[in-house]
Coordinates of N, CA, C and O and ligand atoms in Angstrom, one line a residue:
M17 N 0.5 -1.0 -0.2 CA 0.0 -0.1 0.0 C 1.1 1.3 -0.2 O 0.8 2.3 -0.8
F18 N 1.8 1.3 0.8 CA 2.7 2.0 0.8 C 4.3 2.1 0.1 O 4.7 1.5 0.5
G19 N 4.3 3.2 -1.0 CA 5.3 2.9 -1.9 C 6.9 3.6 -1.0 O 6.7 4.4 0.1
A20 N 8.0 2.9 -1.0 CA 9.2 3.3 -0.4 C 9.5 4.9 -0.6 O 9.3 5.1 -1.8
G21 N 9.1 5.3 0.6 CA 9.6 7.0 0.3 C 8.8 7.5 0.0 O 9.0 8.9 -0.3
R22 N 7.4 7.0 -0.5 CA 6.2 8.2 -0.9 C 5.4 8.8 0.0 O 4.7 7.9 0.8
A23 N 5.1 9.8 -0.2 CA 3.8 10.6 0.9 C 2.7 10.3 0.0 O 2.4 10.1 -1.6
E24 N 1.6 10.2 0.6 CA 0.4 10.0 0.1 C -0.7 10.3 1.1 O -0.6 10.0 2.5
I25 N -2.1 11.0 0.6 CA -3.1 10.8 1.2 C -3.9 9.3 1.7 O -3.8 8.6 0.4
I26 N -4.4 9.0 2.7 CA -5.1 8.1 3.1 C -5.6 8.3 4.1 O -6.4 9.5 4.4
T27 N -7.2 7.1 3.3 CA -8.6 7.6 3.4 C -9.0 6.8 4.9 O -8.4 5.5 4.8
L28 N -9.0 7.6 5.9 CA -9.2 6.9 7.2 C -10.9 6.1 7.3 O -11.9 6.6 7.1
P29 N -10.8 5.3 8.1 CA -12.5 4.7 8.4 C -13.2 6.0 9.2 O -12.7 6.6 9.6
R30 N -14.8 6.0 8.5 CA -15.4 6.9 9.0 C -16.5 6.0 10.1 O -17.4 5.4 8.8
I31 N -16.7 6.1 11.3 CA -17.9 5.5 11.5 C -19.2 6.7 11.9 O -18.8 7.4 12.3
S32 N -20.2 6.5 10.9 CA -21.2 7.9 11.4 C -22.4 7.2 11.6 O -23.0 6.1 11.4
D33 N -23.0 7.9 12.5 CA -24.7 7.2 12.9 C -25.4 8.7 13.2 O -24.4 9.8 13.0
A34 N -26.4 8.8 13.9 CA -27.3 10.1 14.0 C -26.3 10.6 15.0 O -26.8 12.1 15.2
R35 N -25.3 10.4 15.6 CA -24.8 11.2 16.6 C -23.7 12.0 16.2 O -23.0 12.3 17.2
G36 N -23.5 11.4 15.3 CA -22.1 12.2 14.2 C -20.8 11.1 14.1 O -21.4 10.0 13.8
N37 N -19.5 11.4 13.6 CA -18.6 11.0 13.3 C -17.8 10.3 13.8 O -17.6 11.0 14.9
L38 N -17.3 9.0 13.8 CA -16.1 8.7 14.3 C -14.7 8.2 13.2 O -14.7 7.5 12.8
T39 N -13.6 8.8 13.6 CA -12.5 8.4 12.8 C -11.5 8.0 13.5 O -11.2 8.4 14.6
F40 N -10.8 6.7 13.1 CA -9.5 6.1 14.2 C -8.2 5.8 13.0 O -8.5 5.9 12.3
V41 N -7.0 6.0 13.6 CA -6.3 5.0 13.0 C -5.2 4.1 14.1 O -5.3 4.7 15.2
E42 N -5.1 3.2 13.4 CA -4.2 2.5 14.7 C -3.2 1.8 13.5 O -3.3 1.9 12.7
T43 N -1.8 1.4 14.0 CA -0.9 0.8 13.3 C -1.1 -0.5 12.8 O -1.9 -1.4 13.5
G44 N -0.7 -0.8 11.5 CA -1.3 -1.4 11.0 C -1.1 -1.4 9.1 O -0.4 -0.4 8.9
P45 N -1.9 -1.9 8.9 CA -1.8 -1.8 6.9 C -1.9 -0.7 6.6 O -1.4 0.0 5.6
R46 N -3.0 0.3 7.2 CA -3.2 1.6 7.0 C -2.3 2.8 7.5 O -1.7 4.1 7.3
L47 N -1.3 2.1 8.1 CA -0.4 3.2 9.1 C 0.8 2.4 9.1 O 0.8 1.5 9.9
P48 N 2.1 2.5 8.4 CA 3.1 1.8 8.5 C 4.4 2.3 9.6 O 5.6 2.2 9.0
F49 N 3.8 2.5 10.8 CA 4.4 2.8 11.7 C 4.0 2.5 13.0 O 3.0 3.1 13.4
D50 N 4.6 2.4 14.0 CA 4.1 2.6 15.3 C 3.9 4.0 15.9 O 5.2 4.8 15.7
L51 N 3.0 3.9 16.7 CA 2.4 5.5 17.2 C 3.6 5.6 18.3 O 3.6 5.0 19.1
R52 N 4.2 6.8 18.6 CA 5.4 7.1 19.9 C 4.8 8.1 20.6 O 5.1 8.7 21.5
R53 N 4.5 9.4 19.5 CA 4.1 10.7 19.9 C 2.9 11.0 19.0 O 2.9 10.8 18.0
A54 N 1.9 12.0 19.9 CA 1.2 12.9 19.0 C 1.4 14.4 19.5 O 1.6 14.4 20.4
Y55 N 1.4 15.4 18.4 CA 1.3 16.8 19.1 C 0.5 17.6 17.9 O -0.3 16.9 16.9
W56 N -0.2 18.6 18.8 CA -1.3 19.2 17.4 C -1.0 20.8 17.3 O -0.6 21.3 18.4
L57 N -0.8 21.3 16.3 CA -1.5 22.9 15.9 C -2.2 23.4 15.8 O -3.2 23.0 15.5
Y58 N -2.6 24.5 16.7 CA -3.6 25.3 17.0 C -3.4 26.7 17.0 O -2.3 27.1 17.5
D59 N -4.7 27.1 16.9 CA -4.0 28.9 17.0 C -3.4 29.6 15.8 O -2.5 30.2 16.5
V60 N -3.1 29.0 14.8 CA -2.2 29.6 14.2 C -2.5 30.7 13.4 O -3.8 30.9 12.8
P61 N -1.9 31.9 13.3 CA -2.4 33.5 12.8 C -2.5 33.1 11.8 O -1.5 32.4 10.9
G62 N -3.4 33.8 10.9 CA -3.4 34.1 9.5 C -1.8 34.2 9.0 O -1.5 35.3 9.8
G63 N -1.7 34.0 7.8 CA -0.6 34.2 7.1 C 0.8 33.8 7.9 O 1.6 33.2 6.9
E64 N 0.4 32.8 8.9 CA 2.0 31.9 9.3 C 2.2 30.7 8.6 O 0.8 30.0 8.5
S65 N 3.3 30.2 8.7 CA 3.9 29.1 8.2 C 4.3 28.3 9.6 O 4.8 28.8 10.5
R66 N 4.4 26.7 9.4 CA 4.7 26.1 10.3 C 5.6 25.0 9.5 O 5.9 24.8 8.4
G67 N 6.3 24.5 10.4 CA 7.3 22.9 9.7 C 8.7 24.3 9.0 O 9.3 24.7 9.7
G68 N 8.8 23.8 7.7 CA 10.1 23.9 7.5 C 11.6 23.4 7.9 O 12.5 23.7 9.0
H69 N 11.3 21.9 7.7 CA 12.4 20.9 8.2 C 12.0 19.7 7.7 O 11.3 19.7 6.9
A70 N 13.1 18.6 7.7 CA 12.6 17.6 7.5 C 13.5 16.7 8.8 O 14.0 17.1 9.6
H71 N 13.2 15.5 8.6 CA 13.6 14.5 9.7 C 14.1 13.5 9.1 O 13.9 12.4 8.1
R72 N 15.7 12.8 9.9 CA 16.4 11.5 9.3 C 15.5 10.5 9.6 O 15.6 9.4 8.5
H73 N 14.7 10.0 10.7 CA 14.0 9.0 10.7 C 12.9 9.2 11.3 O 11.9 8.2 10.7
M74 N 12.2 10.1 11.4 CA 10.7 10.4 11.9 C 9.6 10.1 10.9 O 10.0 10.7 9.8
E75 N 8.7 9.5 10.6 CA 7.4 9.3 9.9 C 6.4 10.1 10.4 O 6.4 9.6 12.0
Q76 N 5.4 10.3 9.8 CA 4.4 11.2 10.6 C 3.0 10.6 10.0 O 3.2 10.6 8.4
L77 N 2.0 11.2 10.3 CA 0.8 11.1 9.4 C 0.0 12.6 10.0 O -0.1 12.9 11.2
L78 N -0.1 13.4 9.2 CA -1.2 14.9 9.5 C -2.7 15.0 9.7 O -2.9 14.3 8.4
V79 N -3.4 15.2 9.9 CA -5.0 14.9 9.9 C -5.5 16.4 10.3 O -5.1 17.4 11.4
A80 N -6.0 16.9 9.5 CA -6.9 18.2 9.5 C -8.2 18.1 10.2 O -9.1 17.6 9.9
V81 N -7.6 17.7 11.7 CA -9.1 17.4 12.2 C -9.9 18.3 12.7 O -11.4 18.2 12.9
S82 N -9.9 19.8 12.7 CA -10.7 21.0 12.0 C -10.2 22.0 11.1 O -8.5 21.9 10.9
G83 N -11.0 22.2 9.9 CA -10.4 23.6 9.2 C -9.4 22.7 8.5 O -10.1 21.9 7.8
S84 N -8.6 23.6 7.8 CA -8.0 23.1 6.6 C -6.4 23.7 6.5 O -6.3 24.8 7.0
F85 N -5.6 23.3 5.9 CA -4.1 23.7 5.2 C -3.5 23.2 4.6 O -4.2 21.8 4.0
T86 N -2.7 23.9 3.9 CA -1.8 22.9 3.0 C -0.7 22.6 3.3 O -0.1 23.4 3.9
V87 N -0.1 21.2 2.9 CA 0.9 20.6 3.3 C 1.8 20.7 2.0 O 1.5 20.5 1.1
V88 N 3.3 21.7 2.1 CA 3.8 21.6 0.9 C 5.4 20.7 1.3 O 5.8 20.8 2.0
L89 N 5.4 19.7 0.1 CA 6.6 18.3 0.3 C 7.5 18.8 -0.7 O 7.4 19.2 -1.5
H90 N 8.8 18.4 -0.3 CA 9.7 18.7 -1.1 C 10.9 17.2 -1.2 O 11.2 16.6 0.4
D91 N 10.8 16.3 -1.9 CA 11.6 15.3 -1.5 C 13.2 15.2 -2.2 O 13.8 14.0 -2.1
G92 N 13.7 16.7 -2.2 CA 15.0 16.5 -2.6 C 14.8 16.6 -4.6 O 16.0 17.2 -4.8
V93 N 14.0 16.2 -5.1 CA 14.1 16.2 -6.5 C 12.5 17.5 -6.7 O 12.8 18.4 -7.6
R94 N 11.7 16.9 -6.0 CA 10.4 17.6 -6.6 C 9.4 18.0 -5.4 O 9.3 17.8 -4.4
E95 N 8.8 19.0 -5.5 CA 7.7 19.5 -4.4 C 6.4 19.1 -5.2 O 5.8 19.0 -5.9
S96 N 5.7 19.1 -3.9 CA 4.1 18.5 -4.3 C 3.5 19.2 -3.1 O 3.8 19.6 -1.8
K97 N 2.0 19.3 -3.5 CA 1.1 20.2 -2.2 C 0.3 19.2 -2.1 O -0.4 18.8 -3.0
H98 N -0.3 19.4 -0.4 CA -1.6 18.6 -0.6 C -2.5 19.3 0.4 O -2.1 20.0 1.9
F99 N -3.4 19.6 0.1 CA -4.6 20.5 0.8 C -5.2 19.6 1.7 O -6.0 18.3 1.4
L100 N -5.4 19.4 2.7 CA -6.2 18.3 3.9 C -7.4 19.6 4.5 O -7.2 20.8 4.9
N101 N -8.4 19.1 4.5 CA -9.9 19.8 4.7 C -10.6 18.8 5.4 O -11.7 19.3 5.9
R102 N -10.3 17.6 5.3 CA -11.1 16.3 6.1 C -11.1 15.8 7.0 O -9.4 15.5 6.8
S103 N -11.3 15.6 8.3 CA -10.6 15.1 9.4 C -10.5 13.3 9.1 O -10.2 12.8 9.9
Y104 N -11.0 12.8 8.0 CA -11.1 11.5 7.8 C -10.0 11.0 6.7 O -9.7 10.2 6.3
Y105 N -8.9 12.5 6.4 CA -8.1 12.1 5.5 C -6.7 12.6 5.9 O -7.1 13.2 7.5
G106 N -5.5 11.5 6.1 CA -4.6 11.8 6.7 C -3.3 11.8 5.7 O -3.6 10.9 4.3
L107 N -2.2 12.6 5.9 CA -1.0 12.9 5.0 C -0.2 12.0 5.7 O 0.6 12.4 6.4
Y108 N 0.5 10.7 4.7 CA 1.7 10.3 5.5 C 2.9 10.7 5.0 O 2.9 10.9 3.6
I109 N 3.7 11.2 5.8 CA 5.1 11.7 5.4 C 5.8 10.6 5.8 O 6.2 10.2 6.7
P110 N 6.9 10.0 4.7 CA 7.9 9.3 5.4 C 8.8 10.3 5.8 O 9.2 11.5 5.8
R111 N 9.9 9.6 6.2 CA 11.2 10.1 6.5 C 12.2 10.8 5.3 O 11.7 10.4 4.3
M112 N 13.0 11.9 5.8 CA 13.8 12.5 4.1 C 12.7 13.2 3.8 O 12.9 13.2 2.4
M113 N 12.1 14.1 3.7 CA 10.9 14.8 3.3 C 11.0 16.2 3.8 O 10.4 16.2 5.7
W114 N 11.2 17.2 3.4 CA 10.7 18.8 3.5 C 9.6 19.0 3.6 O 9.1 19.0 2.7
R115 N 9.0 19.8 4.6 CA 7.9 19.7 4.7 C 7.8 21.3 5.4 O 8.1 21.8 5.9
R116 N 6.6 21.9 4.7 CA 6.0 23.3 5.1 C 4.6 23.4 5.0 O 4.1 22.8 4.4
L117 N 4.0 23.9 6.3 CA 2.4 24.0 6.4 C 2.0 25.3 6.3 O 2.7 26.2 7.1
E118 N 1.0 25.5 5.4 CA 0.8 27.2 5.3 C -0.4 26.9 4.9 O -1.7 25.9 5.0
D119 N -1.3 28.4 4.6 CA -2.7 28.8 4.4 C -3.7 28.1 5.4 O -4.6 27.4 4.8
F120 N -3.1 28.1 6.7 CA -4.4 27.6 7.8 C -5.5 28.6 7.9 O -5.0 29.5 8.3
S121 N -6.6 27.7 7.7 CA -7.9 28.3 7.9 C -7.9 28.9 9.3 O -7.2 28.1 10.4
S122 N -8.6 29.9 9.7 CA -8.9 29.8 11.3 C -10.0 29.3 11.7 O -10.8 28.5 11.5
G123 N -9.1 29.0 13.1 CA -9.9 27.7 14.0 C -9.0 26.4 13.7 O -9.9 25.2 14.1
S124 N -8.2 26.3 12.3 CA -8.0 25.0 12.1 C -7.0 24.4 13.3 O -6.4 24.9 14.4
V125 N -7.0 23.4 13.4 CA -6.4 22.2 14.1 C -5.6 21.2 13.4 O -6.4 20.6 12.5
C126 N -4.3 20.9 13.2 CA -3.5 19.7 13.0 C -3.3 18.9 14.0 O -2.0 19.1 14.7
L127 N -3.3 18.0 13.6 CA -2.8 16.5 14.3 C -1.9 16.0 13.5 O -1.9 15.5 12.3
A128 N -0.5 15.8 14.3 CA 0.3 15.2 13.9 C 0.7 13.6 15.1 O 0.6 13.9 16.2
L129 N 0.4 12.3 14.3 CA 0.8 10.8 14.7 C 2.0 10.8 14.4 O 1.8 10.8 13.2
V130 N 3.4 10.4 15.4 CA 4.6 10.6 14.9 C 5.0 9.3 15.7 O 4.6 8.6 16.0
S131 N 6.5 8.5 14.7 CA 6.7 7.8 14.8 C 7.7 7.6 15.6 O 8.6 6.5 16.4
T132 N 8.4 8.7 16.5 CA 9.4 8.8 17.1 C 9.2 9.7 18.6 O 8.3 10.8 18.4
V133 N 10.0 9.6 19.5 CA 9.7 10.6 20.0 C 10.6 11.9 19.9 O 11.4 11.7 19.3
Y134 N 10.1 13.1 20.7 CA 10.9 14.2 20.4 C 12.5 14.0 20.2 O 12.8 14.1 21.4
E135 N 13.4 14.6 19.2 CA 14.9 14.5 19.4 C 15.0 15.3 18.3 O 14.6 15.4 16.9
E136 N 15.5 16.6 19.4 CA 16.1 17.7 18.1 C 17.1 17.2 16.8 O 17.4 17.5 15.7
A137 N 17.9 16.1 17.5 CA 19.2 15.8 16.3 C 18.3 15.0 15.0 O 19.0 14.9 14.5
D138 N 17.2 14.8 15.3 CA 16.6 13.9 14.1 C 16.1 15.2 12.9 O 15.9 14.7 11.9
Y139 N 16.2 16.2 13.6 CA 15.8 17.3 12.3 C 16.6 17.6 11.3 O 17.9 17.9 12.0
F140 N 16.6 18.0 10.1 CA 17.3 18.7 9.4 C 16.5 20.4 9.4 O 15.2 20.2 8.6
R141 N 17.5 21.2 9.8 CA 16.5 22.6 10.0 C 17.1 23.2 8.7 O 16.4 24.3 8.4
S142 N 18.2 23.4 8.0 CA 18.7 23.3 6.5 C 18.2 23.0 5.6 O 18.4 21.9 5.3
F143 N 17.7 23.7 4.6 CA 17.1 23.3 3.5 C 18.4 22.7 2.4 O 18.3 21.3 1.7
S144 N 19.4 23.5 2.6 CA 20.6 22.9 1.9 C 21.6 21.7 2.6 O 21.3 20.9 1.7
E145 N 21.4 21.7 3.5 CA 21.6 20.3 4.2 C 21.0 19.1 4.1 O 21.5 18.0 3.9
F146 N 19.8 19.6 4.2 CA 18.9 18.4 3.7 C 18.8 18.1 2.4 O 19.2 16.8 2.0
L147 N 18.8 18.8 1.1 CA 19.4 18.6 0.1 C 20.5 17.8 -0.3 O 20.8 16.6 -1.4
A148 N 21.7 18.3 0.6 CA 22.8 17.6 0.2 C 22.8 16.1 0.5 O 23.5 14.8 0.5
A149 N 22.1 15.6 1.7 CA 22.4 14.8 2.6 C 20.9 14.0 2.0 O 21.0 12.4 1.9
V150 N 19.8 14.2 1.1 CA 19.0 13.5 0.7 C 19.5 13.0 -1.0 O 18.8 11.9 -1.6
Q151 N 20.7 13.7 -1.7 CA 21.1 13.3 -2.8 C 21.5 12.1 -2.9 O 22.0 11.7 -1.9
Ligands
TYD218 P1 8.9 22.8 15.6 O1 8.8 21.3 15.5 O2 10.0 23.2 15.0 O3 7.4 23.0 15.0 P2 6.7 23.5 13.7 O4 7.3 22.3 12.7 O5 5.2 23.0 13.8 O6 6.6 24.5 13.1 O7 9.0 22.5 17.1 C1 8.5 23.6 17.6 C2 9.4 23.8 19.2 O8 8.3 23.1 19.7 C3 10.6 23.3 19.2 O9 11.5 24.5 19.9 C4 10.8 22.2 19.4 C5 9.3 21.7 20.3 N1 8.5 20.9 20.4 C6 8.5 20.1 21.5 O10 9.6 20.4 22.4 N2 8.1 18.5 21.4 C7 7.2 17.8 20.4 O11 7.1 17.3 19.8 C8 7.2 18.8 19.1 C9 7.0 18.9 17.8 C10 8.3 20.6 19.4

């Protein structure tokens, strides 16, 4: 299901009834890593962007649990843009992928489900260093 090193949008299960919707994700065929951490971005001011880094080992799934935003990815060769606006879509981002999150709608919340605990040494914070390492 997941190509090596490829980012992709995955459609998560949606359990709907008269009380509303429920979506879940668990490690398995839909998610190719063990969850070690979650964090979320919220109250992002209009016009601000987040991210601006890549990771040596970390893989993650991003979900717009409320509102919308755009994720711009660069794999060292080409750029791709992914618009997230539904809480049953997740964007899988493999390791060694530069990301920038932008165009957050008012009140949006980005949930990140992550394969590693936080470690600053896992970050590339310089795009040129990332490019040199990914070639
Ligand atoms: P950063 O990953 O740069 O944020 P973003 O990519 O969303 O713009 O992290 C911002 C700050 O928060 C930085 O000082 C590291 C810290 N941080 C943690 O302490 N733990 C975490 O799990 C995350 C994601 C960040």
